[in-house]
Amino acid sequence: MRRPLQHPLQRLPQWTATLTWKAAAFITVMCCGLAALLGILVHVSVTDQTVGEARSRALDQLNEATTAYEAGDRLPPSAGVDLPGLPEQLRELAADGSRGTMVGDDQDRRPTMWAAGPADGGRALAVKFDYSQGAHAIEALDRAIVWSSALAIGATLLVGAFAMTRVTRRLHATARVARRISAGDLDARVNDPRTDHRTDPLTDALTVVDPRAVADARGGLDPRTGDDPRGTTGRPRAADTGRRTGAAPHTRIPRRQDEVAAVAAALDSMASSLQGKLLSEQRFTADVAHELRTPLTGLHAAAELLPPGRPTELVRDRVAALRTLTEDLLEISRLDARSERLELDWEPLVPLAERVVRASGAPTDVRVVREAHVETDRRRLERVLGNLVDNAHKHGREPVVLTVDGPVVTVRDHGDGYPEYLVVHGPQRFRTEGGARGHGLGLTIALGQAEVLGARLAFANAADGGAVAILTLPQGPQGPQGPQAPRAPHPDGP
């Protein structure tokens, strides 16, 4: 079977996707390109200057040699006709009646500057001198360019990586806070020290100032006229004071902040706004539920006084449902406020699960794979298991099975399973599917109480149909009766 082809970028290591690596690669490429460009420019410039000076010197010596040759005088030691080692290009150029210079090697393979011109008989009059010093100077310059470029690139890369690391560290901190907020920790804040907490134009534009508060802050002056509404004299108006001093009464000195600080400030502002709205909703829910308790108590007492009959049964049923809803709302408000306190004790799971099943009054099969003792709050654990069993009977189909496997308790029915949104996002308040009865608060309370217990509650659908709720309880190395002893599996095990 042929493996699917991967994009070349998908074969790169994971760390190459980081912003620091990308910035380092970009800085390296740009520095290498800049260093190569500057190095080429310097090399060409210095080489042209050095070779130009050597060519001028060679042509001067060729002129002197030509003059001496034409006068029949003795030629200088570095001049001669058809000198050995003369490059063929210069020999051909001189044979054609032209003059030229060229950097080449002599017979000893040393860098040599040659100059040649025409002589009689189609021969070439040439001069030469040692060019080793110029060649070595150019080589030394090239080495210096390479080493200085490497040092400059390394230093720039270190500085750039350090700067990018500081930025990415702040971005990672902001991302961690965002993940904590998305997980429900609304108290999490970035608190970037570069964030300007003093200047927020949007907040200033949307803030409504109470005139009485401003009047108190100004010592009793009316905020619109600057006058003292109580008739106090001798105090200057705020507007006059501002004109005399030449300063605005609400002048703020803005602080410069970078883009990362702006993102952190926006995240903190969003979290504060979201927290305020959620707290307001929680207070509203708690206040409504609390205010409904007293009239519902009276309504319940009045319903008990009604004469027997079908209407009375309907009234009592609705009153009981409303009381249950009110108590659930109060419990959810306490869970949201995180004000619950645990009363921990070591409890055997199997007897506790059996009590929950008996209290539900519905036929539920209890299966024990392995007994366990856990340190937990018995009342809250019974609340969680009771809600799971009730939900299985209300929204699923029998048989409903409660399985105890050490610290893991599973409740399963054989109905249509949980809705997709519940499996992916968890239970949502007041949301039910398919016209099911209830208010969608049972699983929400079970999940909240499980979090208070430090347990993990997961929802899934069985492969052969049915909803599965898995409660994993925290457990120490051993309970009050010693280490766990495995039990034989139930003959009708899951």
XYZ file of C-alpha atoms in Angstrom:
494
model
C 0.000 0.000 0.000
C 1.419 3.350 -1.014
C 1.849 5.913 1.726
C 0.319 9.331 1.062
C 2.791 11.971 -0.008
C 3.577 14.620 2.588
C 4.132 18.264 1.951
C 7.827 19.166 2.380
C 6.952 21.539 5.244
C 5.187 18.706 7.095
C 8.444 16.750 7.279
C 10.216 19.499 9.198
C 10.711 19.119 12.969
C 8.065 20.559 15.254
C 10.375 23.214 16.683
C 10.776 24.812 13.249
C 7.183 26.075 13.505
C 8.040 28.395 16.389
C 8.226 32.139 15.904
C 11.738 32.250 17.383
C 13.070 29.814 14.778
C 11.372 31.667 11.943
C 12.753 34.993 13.145
C 16.237 33.484 13.544
C 16.086 32.011 10.039
C 14.884 35.319 8.615
C 17.620 37.283 10.416
C 20.264 34.791 9.289
C 19.196 34.911 5.645
C 18.988 38.692 5.626
C 22.347 39.097 7.378
C 24.026 36.610 5.043
C 22.617 38.382 2.008
C 23.666 41.784 3.314
C 27.125 40.538 4.301
C 27.607 38.913 0.890
C 26.541 42.090 -0.896
C 28.796 44.349 1.183
C 31.664 41.863 0.954
C 31.422 41.720 -2.827
C 31.296 45.511 -3.078
C 34.340 45.942 -0.812
C 36.252 43.142 -2.559
C 35.589 44.575 -6.019
C 36.421 48.110 -4.941
C 39.693 47.213 -3.216
C 40.697 44.785 -5.968
C 40.064 47.383 -8.661
C 42.102 49.946 -6.742
C 44.999 47.549 -6.075
C 45.096 46.154 -9.613
C 44.711 49.660 -11.069
C 47.734 50.913 -9.167
C 49.758 47.853 -10.228
C 48.728 48.332 -13.871
C 49.744 51.995 -13.808
C 53.113 51.027 -12.402
C 53.527 48.279 -15.015
C 52.628 50.646 -17.876
C 55.134 53.219 -16.556
C 57.840 50.588 -16.506
C 56.788 49.487 -20.017
C 57.130 53.059 -21.259
C 60.621 53.302 -19.777
C 61.578 49.952 -21.284
C 60.203 50.984 -24.692
C 62.183 54.207 -24.614
C 65.389 52.363 -23.702
C 64.729 49.682 -26.329
C 64.177 52.202 -29.074
C 67.307 54.149 -28.014
C 69.406 50.975 -27.999
C 70.110 51.265 -24.287
C 70.261 48.440 -21.836
C 66.832 47.253 -20.660
C 65.931 47.125 -16.925
C 66.321 43.725 -15.207
C 62.532 43.204 -15.120
C 62.099 43.917 -18.851
C 62.925 41.975 -21.969
C 61.798 40.762 -25.328
C 59.687 37.611 -25.315
C 60.265 37.048 -21.605
C 59.704 33.457 -20.486
C 56.355 32.969 -18.733
C 54.655 35.796 -20.652
C 50.936 34.973 -20.909
C 49.871 34.028 -24.421
C 47.051 36.630 -24.401
C 49.571 39.430 -23.930
C 51.947 37.908 -26.504
C 49.172 37.842 -29.091
C 48.055 41.357 -28.132
C 51.620 42.687 -28.603
C 51.985 40.835 -31.908
C 48.886 42.697 -33.120
C 50.565 46.016 -32.269
C 48.684 46.766 -29.037
C 49.731 47.189 -25.427
C 48.141 45.579 -22.362
C 48.564 44.410 -18.786
C 47.595 41.235 -17.027
C 47.909 39.584 -13.604
C 49.363 36.096 -13.929
C 52.065 33.800 -12.628
C 55.717 33.680 -13.435
C 57.848 30.577 -13.830
C 57.991 30.154 -10.035
C 54.186 30.275 -9.756
C 54.277 33.602 -7.946
C 51.619 36.300 -8.600
C 53.084 38.682 -11.187
C 51.864 41.821 -12.935
C 52.732 41.721 -16.673
C 52.749 44.532 -19.215
C 53.587 43.959 -22.883
C 53.835 46.006 -26.058
C 54.923 45.496 -29.678
C 58.583 45.150 -30.640
C 60.319 44.643 -33.996
C 59.956 41.364 -35.790
C 56.534 40.617 -34.373
C 58.017 40.081 -30.963
C 56.696 41.357 -27.605
C 58.502 43.769 -25.301
C 57.388 42.925 -21.769
C 57.987 44.013 -18.203
C 57.013 42.307 -14.970
C 57.173 42.800 -11.239
C 56.163 40.852 -8.167
C 52.433 41.177 -7.346
C 52.502 38.922 -4.268
C 51.967 41.762 -1.831
C 48.809 42.949 -3.613
C 47.457 39.405 -3.965
C 48.112 38.681 -0.293
C 46.455 41.954 0.691
C 43.324 41.016 -1.276
C 43.322 37.519 0.260
C 43.700 39.000 3.746
C 40.857 41.396 2.989
C 38.632 38.513 1.867
C 39.384 36.572 5.046
C 38.654 39.636 7.140
C 35.364 40.148 5.323
C 34.349 36.518 5.910
C 35.273 36.506 9.597
C 33.778 39.911 10.338
C 30.601 38.929 8.497
C 30.383 35.701 10.477
C 30.890 37.560 13.766
C 28.363 40.212 12.802
C 25.822 37.581 11.761
C 26.370 35.631 14.979
C 26.062 38.721 17.175
C 22.971 39.902 15.305
C 21.461 36.447 15.539
C 22.066 36.267 19.291
C 20.603 39.711 19.878
C 17.639 38.966 17.624
C 17.037 35.579 19.259
C 17.208 37.173 22.703
C 14.731 39.859 21.680
C 12.411 37.341 20.037
C 12.645 35.041 23.052
C 11.465 37.867 25.281
C 8.548 38.515 22.935
C 7.621 34.842 22.537
C 7.884 34.310 26.296
C 5.317 37.045 26.796
C 3.155 35.566 24.034
C 3.349 32.116 25.650
C 2.364 33.643 28.996
C -0.612 35.331 27.325
C -1.581 32.041 25.648
C -1.368 30.181 28.970
C -3.646 32.727 30.597
C -6.076 32.460 27.680
C -6.166 28.666 28.087
C -6.792 29.049 31.824
C -9.651 31.441 31.112
C -11.141 29.056 28.557
C -10.889 26.285 31.171
C -12.981 28.361 33.579
C -10.376 30.220 35.647
C -11.781 33.722 35.256
C -9.382 35.106 37.872
C -6.408 34.500 35.580
C -4.721 37.656 34.286
C -1.607 38.381 32.260
C -0.698 41.540 34.191
C 1.966 42.543 31.693
C 4.074 45.287 33.292
C 4.185 47.121 29.965
C 0.407 47.345 29.841
C -0.979 50.847 30.216
C -3.658 50.480 32.878
C -4.127 54.220 33.221
C -5.295 55.089 29.737
C -8.203 53.290 28.113
C -10.067 55.517 25.634
C -12.873 52.994 25.213
C -13.418 52.722 28.939
C -13.276 56.492 29.340
C -15.802 56.945 26.540
C -18.233 54.424 28.002
C -17.932 55.344 31.682
C -20.957 57.070 33.138
C -20.014 59.390 35.986
C -22.459 60.011 38.818
C -22.767 63.804 39.265
C -23.125 63.385 43.006
C -19.888 61.401 43.178
C -18.117 64.116 41.201
C -19.594 66.766 43.465
C -18.303 64.919 46.525
C -14.888 64.529 44.924
C -14.774 68.268 44.254
C -15.749 69.145 47.782
C -19.455 69.739 47.111
C -19.160 71.661 43.808
C -21.820 71.164 41.190
C -20.244 69.143 38.326
C -21.942 71.213 35.596
C -21.452 74.772 36.907
C -18.683 74.480 39.475
C -20.876 76.252 42.040
C -21.418 75.075 45.553
C -25.080 73.919 45.739
C -25.019 74.447 49.494
C -24.241 78.112 49.108
C -20.621 78.021 50.239
C -18.700 81.102 49.084
C -15.064 81.895 48.639
C -14.225 78.694 46.768
C -13.047 79.115 43.150
C -14.817 77.309 40.381
C -13.218 74.261 38.871
C -13.419 75.787 35.380
C -11.701 78.979 36.588
C -9.021 76.937 38.304
C -8.382 75.050 35.118
C -8.036 78.270 33.119
C -5.611 79.762 35.629
C -3.341 76.760 35.821
C -3.625 75.945 32.116
C -4.097 72.225 32.881
C -7.068 70.084 32.020
C -8.751 68.543 35.058
C -8.609 64.989 33.616
C -5.252 65.079 31.788
C -3.595 61.671 31.583
C -0.060 61.017 30.479
C -0.180 58.082 28.018
C 2.334 55.292 28.372
C 3.838 53.723 25.284
C 3.144 50.019 24.943
C 4.020 47.464 22.312
C 1.692 45.127 20.455
C 2.163 42.226 22.876
C 1.213 44.464 25.781
C -1.832 45.618 23.825
C -2.897 41.986 23.303
C -2.332 41.236 27.003
C -4.344 44.296 27.994
C -7.164 43.295 25.655
C -7.180 39.758 27.098
C -7.233 41.052 30.672
C -10.016 43.465 29.789
C -12.005 40.700 28.129
C -11.527 38.395 31.121
C -12.589 41.121 33.544
C -15.655 41.924 31.471
C -16.561 38.249 31.121
C -16.025 37.638 34.810
C -18.201 40.605 35.707
C -21.013 39.424 33.464
C -20.835 35.862 34.745
C -20.780 37.014 38.358
C -23.761 39.213 37.644
C -25.623 36.275 36.117
C -24.669 34.045 39.026
C -25.884 36.613 41.553
C -29.102 37.013 39.595
C -29.676 33.244 39.514
C -28.920 32.895 43.214
C -31.148 35.855 44.119
C -34.049 34.564 42.027
C -33.770 31.060 43.480
C -33.482 32.414 47.006
C -36.461 34.717 46.595
C -38.569 31.868 45.199
C -37.982 29.596 48.180
C -40.300 31.452 50.558
C -43.357 31.675 48.279
C -42.789 28.095 47.111
C -42.767 26.900 50.696
C -46.097 28.607 51.254
C -47.418 27.257 47.967
C -46.377 23.756 48.924
C -48.131 24.045 52.294
C -51.279 25.352 50.590
C -51.217 22.503 48.051
C -51.147 19.985 50.877
C -54.417 21.450 52.185
C -56.288 20.954 48.918
C -58.901 18.175 48.816
C -57.863 14.918 47.153
C -58.389 14.689 43.446
C -56.726 14.844 40.055
C -56.344 18.653 40.015
C -54.688 18.502 43.415
C -52.230 15.881 42.191
C -51.327 18.069 39.209
C -50.801 21.108 41.401
C -48.651 19.183 43.882
C -46.612 17.672 41.045
C -45.887 21.082 39.511
C -45.083 22.602 42.888
C -42.663 19.761 43.616
C -41.010 20.227 40.201
C -40.663 23.953 40.824
C -39.149 23.366 44.249
C -36.679 20.891 42.750
C -35.724 23.409 40.077
C -35.215 26.112 42.715
C -32.990 23.867 44.831
C -30.986 22.893 41.739
C -30.461 26.546 40.856
C -29.261 27.305 44.368
C -26.853 24.364 44.229
C -25.497 25.506 40.869
C -25.024 29.040 42.189
C -23.028 27.663 45.132
C -20.915 25.573 42.755
C -20.283 28.593 40.533
C -19.258 30.647 43.555
C -16.776 27.895 44.542
C -17.936 28.183 48.141
C -18.471 24.459 48.720
C -16.479 22.752 51.476
C -15.672 19.077 51.565
C -16.288 16.739 54.478
C -13.846 13.971 53.654
C -13.958 10.449 54.998
C -12.977 7.010 53.783
C -15.928 5.321 52.104
C -16.340 1.870 50.500
C -17.660 2.385 46.992
C -19.831 -0.700 46.591
C -22.162 -0.137 49.600
C -22.399 3.544 48.646
C -23.372 2.677 45.071
C -25.964 0.197 46.300
C -27.515 2.850 48.557
C -27.742 5.240 45.613
C -29.490 2.597 43.497
C -31.984 1.785 46.253
C -32.726 5.478 46.786
C -33.425 5.985 43.072
C -36.254 3.429 43.174
C -35.508 2.353 39.602
C -34.229 -1.074 38.537
C -30.470 -0.718 38.176
C -27.948 -3.536 37.941
C -24.889 -3.048 40.170
C -21.794 -4.883 38.972
C -18.566 -5.060 40.947
C -15.275 -5.707 39.211
C -13.035 -4.503 42.010
C -13.915 -3.046 45.386
C -12.240 0.183 46.499
C -12.144 2.571 49.455
C -11.862 6.232 48.548
C -11.464 9.382 50.610
C -14.399 11.502 49.538
C -17.437 13.478 50.611
C -20.160 10.848 50.854
C -23.082 13.229 50.367
C -21.639 14.802 47.235
C -20.626 11.466 45.747
C -24.154 10.141 46.310
C -25.476 13.277 44.601
C -23.261 12.674 41.545
C -24.138 8.984 41.202
C -27.814 9.641 41.884
C -27.989 12.235 39.119
C -26.230 9.901 36.684
C -28.593 7.029 37.469
C -31.678 9.273 37.248
C -30.490 10.699 33.928
C -29.925 7.191 32.552
C -33.466 6.146 33.451
C -35.113 9.378 32.219
C -33.315 9.759 28.909
C -32.088 6.216 28.161
C -33.527 2.742 28.122
C -33.093 -0.251 30.361
C -31.094 -2.097 31.348
C -29.154 0.530 33.320
C -25.879 -0.814 34.692
C -23.710 0.749 37.403
C -20.206 -0.785 37.422
C -17.620 -0.342 40.184
C -14.065 -1.029 39.044
C -11.802 0.242 41.780
C -11.988 4.050 41.894
C -13.806 4.128 38.524
C -17.598 4.079 38.528
C -19.444 3.691 35.214
C -23.150 4.281 34.625
C -24.505 3.010 31.312
C -27.892 2.750 29.699
C -28.950 1.185 26.405
C -30.770 4.097 24.803
C -29.833 6.378 21.940
C -26.770 7.786 23.701
C -25.737 11.333 24.561
C -26.154 14.157 22.038
C -23.022 15.069 20.120
C -22.729 18.502 21.758
C -22.744 16.934 25.237
C -19.962 14.471 24.406
C -17.804 17.221 22.887
C -18.529 20.214 25.126
C -20.109 18.709 28.230
C -23.587 19.306 29.672
C -25.217 22.690 29.181
C -27.827 24.212 31.443
C -31.459 24.170 30.352
C -30.600 22.300 27.159
C -32.253 18.981 26.367
C -32.636 17.119 23.103
C -35.650 15.540 21.423
C -38.269 17.018 23.706
C -36.902 15.128 26.707
C -38.226 15.958 30.155
C -36.177 17.910 32.635
C -34.215 21.146 32.655
C -30.743 19.878 31.759
C -29.395 20.628 35.245
C -28.810 17.094 36.565
C -25.619 16.406 34.594
C -24.450 19.986 35.152
C -24.725 19.502 38.919
C -23.045 16.077 38.666
C -20.128 17.598 36.762
C -19.805 20.495 39.219
C -19.888 18.227 42.286
C -17.343 15.914 40.662
C -14.988 18.867 40.224
C -15.462 19.764 43.897
C -14.502 16.184 44.800
C -11.427 16.374 42.575
C -12.857 13.621 40.369
C -13.079 13.465 36.595
C -16.457 12.900 34.945
C -16.464 12.005 31.247
C -19.357 11.343 28.883
C -19.255 9.003 25.896
C -21.425 6.763 23.734
C -20.968 3.009 23.612
C -20.100 1.430 20.296
C -23.179 -0.824 20.430
C -25.487 1.986 21.561
C -26.223 3.671 24.837
C -24.825 6.499 26.938
C -21.804 5.921 29.186
C -20.810 8.198 32.090
C -17.385 7.440 33.594
C -16.539 8.849 37.038
C -12.880 8.512 38.053
C -12.343 9.280 41.746
C -9.040 10.316 43.329
C -7.609 7.529 45.432
C -4.707 7.238 47.830
C -2.302 4.289 47.926
C -4.497 2.482 50.465
C -7.717 2.933 52.365
C -8.396 2.538 56.095
C -8.538 -1.233 55.685
C -5.241 -1.659 53.849
C -4.414 -2.166 50.190
C -7.089 -2.915 47.623
C -7.956 -6.559 47.137
C -9.148 -7.512 43.676
C -12.467 -9.272 43.424
C -13.619 -11.799 40.911
C -15.420 -10.189 37.978
C -19.176 -10.404 37.772
C -20.354 -13.249 35.548
C -22.298 -10.712 33.492
C -19.387 -8.265 33.427
C -19.416 -5.313 31.072
